[in-house]
Coordinates of C-alpha atoms and ligand atoms in Angstrom, one line a residue:
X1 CA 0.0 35.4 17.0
X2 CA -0.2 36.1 20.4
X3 CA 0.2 40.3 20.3
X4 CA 0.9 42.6 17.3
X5 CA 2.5 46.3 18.8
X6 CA 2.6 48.5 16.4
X7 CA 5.4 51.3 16.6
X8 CA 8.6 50.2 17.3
X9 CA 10.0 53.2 19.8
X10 CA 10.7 52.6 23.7
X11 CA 7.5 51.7 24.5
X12 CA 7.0 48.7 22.1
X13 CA 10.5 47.2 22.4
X14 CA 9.9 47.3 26.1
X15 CA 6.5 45.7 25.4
X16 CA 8.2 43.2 23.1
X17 CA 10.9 42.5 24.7
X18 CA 8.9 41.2 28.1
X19 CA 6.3 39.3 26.0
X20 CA 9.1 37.7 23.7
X21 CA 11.0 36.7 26.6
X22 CA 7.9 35.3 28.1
X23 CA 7.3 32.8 25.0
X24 CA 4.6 34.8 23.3
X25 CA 4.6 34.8 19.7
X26 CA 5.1 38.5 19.2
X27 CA 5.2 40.6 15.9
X28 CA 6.2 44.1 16.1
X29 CA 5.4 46.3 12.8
X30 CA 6.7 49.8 12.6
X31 CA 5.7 52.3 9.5
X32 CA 8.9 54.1 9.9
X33 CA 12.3 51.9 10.2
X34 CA 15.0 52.8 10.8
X35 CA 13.7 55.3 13.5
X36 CA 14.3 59.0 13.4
X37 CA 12.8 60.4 16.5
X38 CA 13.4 64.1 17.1
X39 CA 14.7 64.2 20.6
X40 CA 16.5 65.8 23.3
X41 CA 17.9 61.7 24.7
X42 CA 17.9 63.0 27.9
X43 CA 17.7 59.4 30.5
X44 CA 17.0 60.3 33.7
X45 CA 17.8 57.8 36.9
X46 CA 14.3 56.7 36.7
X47 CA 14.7 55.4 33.0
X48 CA 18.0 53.9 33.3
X49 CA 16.6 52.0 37.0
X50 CA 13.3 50.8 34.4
X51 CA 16.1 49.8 31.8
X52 CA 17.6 47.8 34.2
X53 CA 15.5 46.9 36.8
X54 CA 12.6 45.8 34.6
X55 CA 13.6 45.0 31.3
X56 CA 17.4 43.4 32.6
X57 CA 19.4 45.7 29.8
X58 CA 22.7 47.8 30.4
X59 CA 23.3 50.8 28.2
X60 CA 26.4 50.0 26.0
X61 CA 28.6 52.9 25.6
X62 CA 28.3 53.3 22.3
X63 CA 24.5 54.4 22.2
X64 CA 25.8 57.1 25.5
X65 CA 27.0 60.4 24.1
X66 CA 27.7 61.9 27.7
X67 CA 27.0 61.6 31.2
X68 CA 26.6 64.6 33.6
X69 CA 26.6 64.8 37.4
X70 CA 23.9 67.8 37.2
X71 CA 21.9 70.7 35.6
X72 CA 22.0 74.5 35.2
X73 CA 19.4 76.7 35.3
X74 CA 19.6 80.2 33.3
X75 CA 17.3 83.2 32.4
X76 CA 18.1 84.5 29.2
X77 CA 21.6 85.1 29.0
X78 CA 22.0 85.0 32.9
X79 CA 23.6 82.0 34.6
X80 CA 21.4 81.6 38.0
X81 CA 22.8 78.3 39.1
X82 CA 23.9 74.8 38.7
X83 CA 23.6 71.7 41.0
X84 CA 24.3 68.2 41.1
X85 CA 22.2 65.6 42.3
X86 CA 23.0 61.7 43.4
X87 CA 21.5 60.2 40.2
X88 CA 23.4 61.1 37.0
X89 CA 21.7 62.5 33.7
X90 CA 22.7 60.5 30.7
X91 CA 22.1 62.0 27.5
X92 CA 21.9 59.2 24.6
X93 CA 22.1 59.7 21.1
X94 CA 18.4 58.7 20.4
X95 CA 19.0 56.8 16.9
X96 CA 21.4 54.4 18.7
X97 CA 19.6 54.1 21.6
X98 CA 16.3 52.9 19.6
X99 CA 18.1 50.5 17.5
X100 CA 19.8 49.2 20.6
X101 CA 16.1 48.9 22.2
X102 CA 15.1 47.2 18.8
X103 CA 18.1 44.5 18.4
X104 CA 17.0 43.6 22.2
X105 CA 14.0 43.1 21.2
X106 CA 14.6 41.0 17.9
X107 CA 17.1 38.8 20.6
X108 CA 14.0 37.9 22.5
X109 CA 11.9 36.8 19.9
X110 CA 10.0 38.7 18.5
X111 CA 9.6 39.3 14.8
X112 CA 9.9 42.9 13.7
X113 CA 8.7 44.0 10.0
X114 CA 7.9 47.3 8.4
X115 CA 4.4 47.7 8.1
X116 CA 1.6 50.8 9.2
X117 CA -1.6 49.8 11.1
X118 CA -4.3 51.1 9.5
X119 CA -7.2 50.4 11.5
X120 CA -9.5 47.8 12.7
X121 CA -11.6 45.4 10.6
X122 CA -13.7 43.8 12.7
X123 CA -11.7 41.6 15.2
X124 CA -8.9 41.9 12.9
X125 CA -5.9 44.8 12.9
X126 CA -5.6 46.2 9.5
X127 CA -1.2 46.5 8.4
X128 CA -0.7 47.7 4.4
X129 CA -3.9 46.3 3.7
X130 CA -3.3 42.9 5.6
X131 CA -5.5 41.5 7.9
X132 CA -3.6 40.4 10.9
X133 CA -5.4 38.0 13.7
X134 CA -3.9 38.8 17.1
X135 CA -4.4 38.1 21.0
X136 CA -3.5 41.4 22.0
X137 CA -2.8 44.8 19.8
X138 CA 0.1 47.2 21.5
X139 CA -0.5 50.7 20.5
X140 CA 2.6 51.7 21.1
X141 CA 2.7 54.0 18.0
X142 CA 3.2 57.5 19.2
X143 CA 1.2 61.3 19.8
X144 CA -0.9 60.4 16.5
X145 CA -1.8 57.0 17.9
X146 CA -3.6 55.3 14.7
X147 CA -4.3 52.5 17.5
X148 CA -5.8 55.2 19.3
X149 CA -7.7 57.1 16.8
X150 CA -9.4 53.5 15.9
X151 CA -10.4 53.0 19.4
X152 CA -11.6 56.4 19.6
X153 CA -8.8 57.6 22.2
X154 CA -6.9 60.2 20.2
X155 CA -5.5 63.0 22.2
X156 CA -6.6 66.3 21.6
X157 CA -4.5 68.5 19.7
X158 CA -4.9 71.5 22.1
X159 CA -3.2 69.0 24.8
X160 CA -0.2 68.8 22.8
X161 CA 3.3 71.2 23.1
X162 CA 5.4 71.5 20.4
X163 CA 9.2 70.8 20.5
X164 CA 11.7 72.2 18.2
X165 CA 15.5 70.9 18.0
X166 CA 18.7 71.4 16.4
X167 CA 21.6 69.5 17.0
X168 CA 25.4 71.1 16.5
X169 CA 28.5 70.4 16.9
X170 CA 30.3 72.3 20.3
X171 CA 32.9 74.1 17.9
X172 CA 30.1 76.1 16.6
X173 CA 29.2 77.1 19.9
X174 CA 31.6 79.1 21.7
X175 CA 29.4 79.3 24.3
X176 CA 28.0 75.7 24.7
X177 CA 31.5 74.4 24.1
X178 CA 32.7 73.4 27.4
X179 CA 29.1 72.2 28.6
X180 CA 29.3 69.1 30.6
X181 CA 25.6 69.5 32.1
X182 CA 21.9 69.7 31.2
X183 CA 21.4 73.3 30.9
X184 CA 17.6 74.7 31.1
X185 CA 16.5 78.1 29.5
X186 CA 13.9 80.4 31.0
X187 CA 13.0 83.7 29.5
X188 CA 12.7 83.0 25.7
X189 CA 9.1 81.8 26.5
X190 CA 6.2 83.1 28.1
X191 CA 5.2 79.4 28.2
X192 CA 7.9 76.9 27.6
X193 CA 11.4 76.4 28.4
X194 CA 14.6 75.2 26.3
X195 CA 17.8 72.9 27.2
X196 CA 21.1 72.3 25.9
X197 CA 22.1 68.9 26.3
X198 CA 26.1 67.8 25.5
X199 CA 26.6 64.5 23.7
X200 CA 30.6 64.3 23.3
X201 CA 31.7 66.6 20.1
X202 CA 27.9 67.5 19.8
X203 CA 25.0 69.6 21.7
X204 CA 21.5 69.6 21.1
X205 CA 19.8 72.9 21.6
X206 CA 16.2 72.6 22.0
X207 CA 12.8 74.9 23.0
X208 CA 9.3 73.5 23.9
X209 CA 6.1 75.2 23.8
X210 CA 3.1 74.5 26.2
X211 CA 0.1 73.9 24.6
X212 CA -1.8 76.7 23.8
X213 CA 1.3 79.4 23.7
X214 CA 0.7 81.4 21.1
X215 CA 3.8 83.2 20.8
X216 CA 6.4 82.6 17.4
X217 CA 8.5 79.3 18.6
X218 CA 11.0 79.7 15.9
X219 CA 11.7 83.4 16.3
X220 CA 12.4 82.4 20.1
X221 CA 14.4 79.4 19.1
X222 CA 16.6 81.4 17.3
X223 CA 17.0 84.2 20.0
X224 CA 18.2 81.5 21.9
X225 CA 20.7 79.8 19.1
X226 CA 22.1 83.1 19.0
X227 CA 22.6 84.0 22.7
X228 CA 24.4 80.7 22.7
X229 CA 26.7 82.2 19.7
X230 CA 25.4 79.4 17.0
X231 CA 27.4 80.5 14.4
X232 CA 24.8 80.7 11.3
X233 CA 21.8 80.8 13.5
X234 CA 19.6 82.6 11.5
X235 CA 19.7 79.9 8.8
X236 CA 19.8 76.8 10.5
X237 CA 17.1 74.6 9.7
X238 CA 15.2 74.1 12.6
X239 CA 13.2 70.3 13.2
X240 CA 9.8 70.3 14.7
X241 CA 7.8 67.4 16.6
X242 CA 4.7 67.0 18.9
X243 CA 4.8 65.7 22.4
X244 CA 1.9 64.5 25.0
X245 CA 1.8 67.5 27.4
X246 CA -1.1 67.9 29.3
X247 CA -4.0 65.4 28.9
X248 CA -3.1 62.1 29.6
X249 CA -5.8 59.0 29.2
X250 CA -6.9 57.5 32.5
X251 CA -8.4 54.3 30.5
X252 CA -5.7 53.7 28.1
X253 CA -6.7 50.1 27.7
X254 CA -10.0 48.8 26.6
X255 CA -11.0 45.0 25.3
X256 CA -7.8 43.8 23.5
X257 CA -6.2 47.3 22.8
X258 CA -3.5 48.5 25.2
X259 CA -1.9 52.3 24.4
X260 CA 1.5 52.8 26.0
X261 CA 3.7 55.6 25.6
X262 CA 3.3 58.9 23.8
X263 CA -0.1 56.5 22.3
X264 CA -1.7 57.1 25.5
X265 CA -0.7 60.9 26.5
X266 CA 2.4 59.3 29.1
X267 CA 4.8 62.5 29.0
X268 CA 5.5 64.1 32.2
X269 CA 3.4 67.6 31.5
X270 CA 6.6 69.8 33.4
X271 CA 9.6 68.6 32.0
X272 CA 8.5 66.2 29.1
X273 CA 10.5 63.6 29.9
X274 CA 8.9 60.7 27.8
X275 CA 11.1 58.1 27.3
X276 CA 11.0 56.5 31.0
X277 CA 7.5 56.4 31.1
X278 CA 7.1 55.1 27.7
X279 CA 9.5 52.0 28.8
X280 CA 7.5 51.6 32.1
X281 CA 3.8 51.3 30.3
X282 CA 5.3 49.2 27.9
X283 CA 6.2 46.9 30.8
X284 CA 3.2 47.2 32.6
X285 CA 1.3 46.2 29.6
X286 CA 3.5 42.9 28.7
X287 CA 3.0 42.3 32.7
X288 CA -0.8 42.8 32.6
X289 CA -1.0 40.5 29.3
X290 CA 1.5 37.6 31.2
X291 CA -0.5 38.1 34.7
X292 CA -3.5 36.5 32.8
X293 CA -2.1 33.6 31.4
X294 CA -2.7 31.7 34.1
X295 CA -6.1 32.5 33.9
X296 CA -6.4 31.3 30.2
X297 CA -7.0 34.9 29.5
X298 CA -5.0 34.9 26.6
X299 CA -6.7 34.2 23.3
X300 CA -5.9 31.4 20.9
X301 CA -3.9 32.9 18.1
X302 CA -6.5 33.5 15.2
X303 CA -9.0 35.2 17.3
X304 CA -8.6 39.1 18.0
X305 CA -11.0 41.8 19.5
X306 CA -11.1 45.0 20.7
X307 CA -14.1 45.1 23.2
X308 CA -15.2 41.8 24.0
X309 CA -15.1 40.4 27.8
X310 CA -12.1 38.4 26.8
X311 CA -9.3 41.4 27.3
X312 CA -11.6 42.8 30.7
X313 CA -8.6 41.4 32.9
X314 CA -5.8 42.4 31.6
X315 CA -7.2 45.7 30.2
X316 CA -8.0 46.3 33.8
X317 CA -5.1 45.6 35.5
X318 CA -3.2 47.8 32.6
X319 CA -5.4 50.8 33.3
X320 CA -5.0 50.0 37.5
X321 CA -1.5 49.8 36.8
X322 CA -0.6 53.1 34.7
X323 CA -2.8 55.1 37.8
X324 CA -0.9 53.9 40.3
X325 CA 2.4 53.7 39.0
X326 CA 2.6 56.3 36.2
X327 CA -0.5 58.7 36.3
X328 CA -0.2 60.6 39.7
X329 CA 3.2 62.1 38.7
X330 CA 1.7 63.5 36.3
X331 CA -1.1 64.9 38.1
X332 CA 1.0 66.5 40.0
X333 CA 3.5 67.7 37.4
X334 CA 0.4 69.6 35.9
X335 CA 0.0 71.4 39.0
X336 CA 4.0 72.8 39.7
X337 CA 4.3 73.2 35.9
X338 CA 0.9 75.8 36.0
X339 CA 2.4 77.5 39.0
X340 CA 6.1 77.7 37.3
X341 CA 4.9 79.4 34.3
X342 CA 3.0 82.1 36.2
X343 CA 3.3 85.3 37.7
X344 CA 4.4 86.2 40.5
X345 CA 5.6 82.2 41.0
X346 CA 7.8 82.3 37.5
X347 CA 9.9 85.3 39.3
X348 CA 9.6 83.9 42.7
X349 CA 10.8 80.9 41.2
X350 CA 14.1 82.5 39.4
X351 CA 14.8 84.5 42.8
X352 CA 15.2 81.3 44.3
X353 CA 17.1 79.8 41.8
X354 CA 19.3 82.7 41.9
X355 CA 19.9 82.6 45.6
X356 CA 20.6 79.0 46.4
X357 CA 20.5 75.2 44.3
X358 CA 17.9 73.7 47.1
X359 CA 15.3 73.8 45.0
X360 CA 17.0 72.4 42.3
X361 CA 18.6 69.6 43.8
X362 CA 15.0 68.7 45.0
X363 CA 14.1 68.7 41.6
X364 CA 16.9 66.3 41.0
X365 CA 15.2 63.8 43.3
X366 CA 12.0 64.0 41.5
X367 CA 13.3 63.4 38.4
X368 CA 15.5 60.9 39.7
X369 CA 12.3 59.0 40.9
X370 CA 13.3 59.5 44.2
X371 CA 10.9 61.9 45.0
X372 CA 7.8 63.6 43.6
X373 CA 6.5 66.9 43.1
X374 CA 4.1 67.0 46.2
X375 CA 7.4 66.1 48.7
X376 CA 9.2 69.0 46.2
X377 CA 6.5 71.7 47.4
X378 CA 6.2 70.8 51.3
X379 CA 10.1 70.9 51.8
X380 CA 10.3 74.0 49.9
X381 CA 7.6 75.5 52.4
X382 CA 9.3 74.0 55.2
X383 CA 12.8 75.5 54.1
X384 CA 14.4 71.5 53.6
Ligands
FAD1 C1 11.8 67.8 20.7 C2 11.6 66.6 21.7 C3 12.5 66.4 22.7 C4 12.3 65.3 23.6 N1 13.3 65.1 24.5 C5 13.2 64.1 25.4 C6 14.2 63.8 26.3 O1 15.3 64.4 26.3 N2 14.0 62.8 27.2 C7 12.9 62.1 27.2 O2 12.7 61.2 28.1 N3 11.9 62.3 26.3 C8 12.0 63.3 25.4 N4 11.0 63.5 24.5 C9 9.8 62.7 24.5 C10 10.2 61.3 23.9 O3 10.9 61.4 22.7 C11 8.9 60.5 23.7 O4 8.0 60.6 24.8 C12 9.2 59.0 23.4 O5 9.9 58.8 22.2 C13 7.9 58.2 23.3 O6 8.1 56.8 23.0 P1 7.0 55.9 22.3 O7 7.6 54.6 22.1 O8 5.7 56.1 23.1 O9 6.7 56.6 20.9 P2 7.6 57.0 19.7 O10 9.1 57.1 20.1 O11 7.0 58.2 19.1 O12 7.5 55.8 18.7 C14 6.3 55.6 18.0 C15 6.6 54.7 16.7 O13 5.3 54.4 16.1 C16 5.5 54.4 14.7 N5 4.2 54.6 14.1 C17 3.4 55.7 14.2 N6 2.2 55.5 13.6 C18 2.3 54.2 13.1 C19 1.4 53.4 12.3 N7 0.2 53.8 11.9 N8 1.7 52.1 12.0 C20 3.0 51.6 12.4 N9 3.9 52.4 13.1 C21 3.5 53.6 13.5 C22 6.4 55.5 14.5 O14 7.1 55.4 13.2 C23 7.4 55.5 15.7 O15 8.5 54.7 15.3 C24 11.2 64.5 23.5 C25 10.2 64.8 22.5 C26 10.4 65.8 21.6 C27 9.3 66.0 20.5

């Protein structure tokens, strides 16, 4: 077997799907199928441009629960402002749009089983107890990378936000029921924001908390189901999950191990969009392996590693890849989200909200991936 990828999310399939293509004998194992990922399925222009520009799919409309021209901004109860941008926002419904990743995947090639990695046995990967003998090992297996853990490249807790999520349907939501944008909360965190996202009959309501808020997520979460008249708000059941928020790896390949996605901390720190950076490391990490096949870089099925010489290459151009492609967003994204969530910038921030949608049409563009944060800050300064 040419690579084993363990987790089975956006970043494997797009991992799979290049390497499958490519003629690589590929087997994808996933502890957890079908997929239940708690998420917001927010696609921004830059993840439908990776969907299409680099792994060749389309969307069907069947996985697409709406698509909005723009996004408003509120704090608390108030309504600053709403923009649009060029790029639309299309909110998926995330169980459909993972299976649909996963089918393309299968249609490659490559083999997809149930199965948990549970570390590494010498040169071999360790799935329910079975050796497995590999080229290449994907972690593509989320925040609690066991890929990661066994290469010693977990991500620290205290880097981590926390995201919680409940999903209902627009009648029992007076005021969410004629939502036809991304709306984005301010005010029911000191640190951390929450959305409301429309999906056709449904809306997922949503609150993150930055890592190292220590302030009571579900009592805010439910301030906020309330001022958005959730009818039984106080009883809802409320879903929790982990997301990559601040530390991100800057070596996330090493030897024969490549970490892509959530795995390797690849969640932009500001908004925690994940899923578009999850599909672009997956690609860059089939494209690293495929660049060094005509260098005989790849290993004869039977053999695996995870620090000899034989994965330098391709671990190398992975790790020179993510920096300059994925990495200084994030860098950057770490920067305007510590000024956003601090005084006086948080109220200087709402004030300009408030008076005008410049600002958040510029954020359009970054999220877009047609801008970035640095370009964000110097045409605010120069009024643009
Ligand atoms: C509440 C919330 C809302 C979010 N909203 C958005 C949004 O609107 N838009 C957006 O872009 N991003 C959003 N994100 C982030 C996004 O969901 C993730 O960044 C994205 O799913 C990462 O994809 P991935 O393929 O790296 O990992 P995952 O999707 O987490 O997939 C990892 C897979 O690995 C499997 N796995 C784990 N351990 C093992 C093991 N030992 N062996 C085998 N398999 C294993 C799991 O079962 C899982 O299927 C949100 C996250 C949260 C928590």
């Amino acid at each position: 077997m040419d690579a084993l990828i363990v987790g089975a999310g956006p970043a494997g399939c797009a991992a799979a799907i290049l390497l499958a293509r490519a003629g690589r004998e590929v087997l994808m194992v996933d502890k957890a199928l079908p997929r239940d990922k708690l998420c917001g399925g927010l696609l921004s222009g830059r993840a439908l441009r990776l969907l299409r520009e680099r792994l060749g799919l389309e969307l069907p409309a069947s996985v697409v629960g709406e698509v909005c021209a723009g996004f408003e901004i509120c704090d608390g109860r108030e309504l600053l402002n709403s923009a649009e941008g060029e790029a639309p926002l299309t909110f998926v419904f995330r169980d459909r749009f993972d299976a649909f990743l996963l089918e393309a995947a299968r249609g490659a090639g490559c083999r997809v089983e149930p199965g948990r990695f549970e570390g590494l046995r010498g040169d071999a990967a360790v799935v329910d107890g079975r050796e497995l003998r590999c080229g290449r090992i994907v972690g593509a297996d989320g925040v609690f990378s066991a890929v990661g853990r066994a290469q010693g490249k977990s991500l620290p807790d205290r880097s981590l936000a926390v995201g919680l999520q409940v999903d209902v349907p627009r009648s029992a939501s007076p005021a969410l029921a004629g939502l036809h944008a991304a709306r984005i909360f301010f005010g029911y965190l000191r640190l951390g924001w929450g959305w409301a996202f429309p999906k056709g009959e449904r809306v997922s309501i949503g609150l993150g908390g930055m890592p190292g808020t220590k302030e009571d997520l579900a009592a805010a979460m439910r301030r906020l189901l309330a001022d958005c008249g959730v009818a039984g708000s106080q009883s809802l059941k409320l879903r929790g999950a982990k997301l990559p928020n601040a530390a991100f790896l800057r070596e996330p390949a090493a030897g024969q191990v490549l970490l892509c996605g959530d795995a390797a901390g690849f969640a932009e720190p500001l908004t925690g969009e994940g899923i578009a950076f999850a599909l672009h490391s997956g690609a860059l990490a089939a494209q690293s392996m495929l660049a060094g096949a005509g260098r005989k870089e790849f290993r004869p099925a039977g053999t695996c590693g995870t620090s000899d010489t034989a994965g330098a290459g391709c671990a190398a151009r992975y790790n020179a890849a993510c920096r300059s492609e994925i990495t200084p967003l994030f860098a950057q994204a770490l920067r305007a989200r510590n000024l956003l969530f601090r005084e006086p910038f948080r109220s200087l921030a709402m004030r300009r909200f408030r008076a005008g949608t410049g600002a958040m049409k510029r954020f359009l563009r970054v999220l877009s991936g047609e801008s970035d944060y640095r370009k964000f800050f110097s045409d605010s300064l120069l009024g643009r």
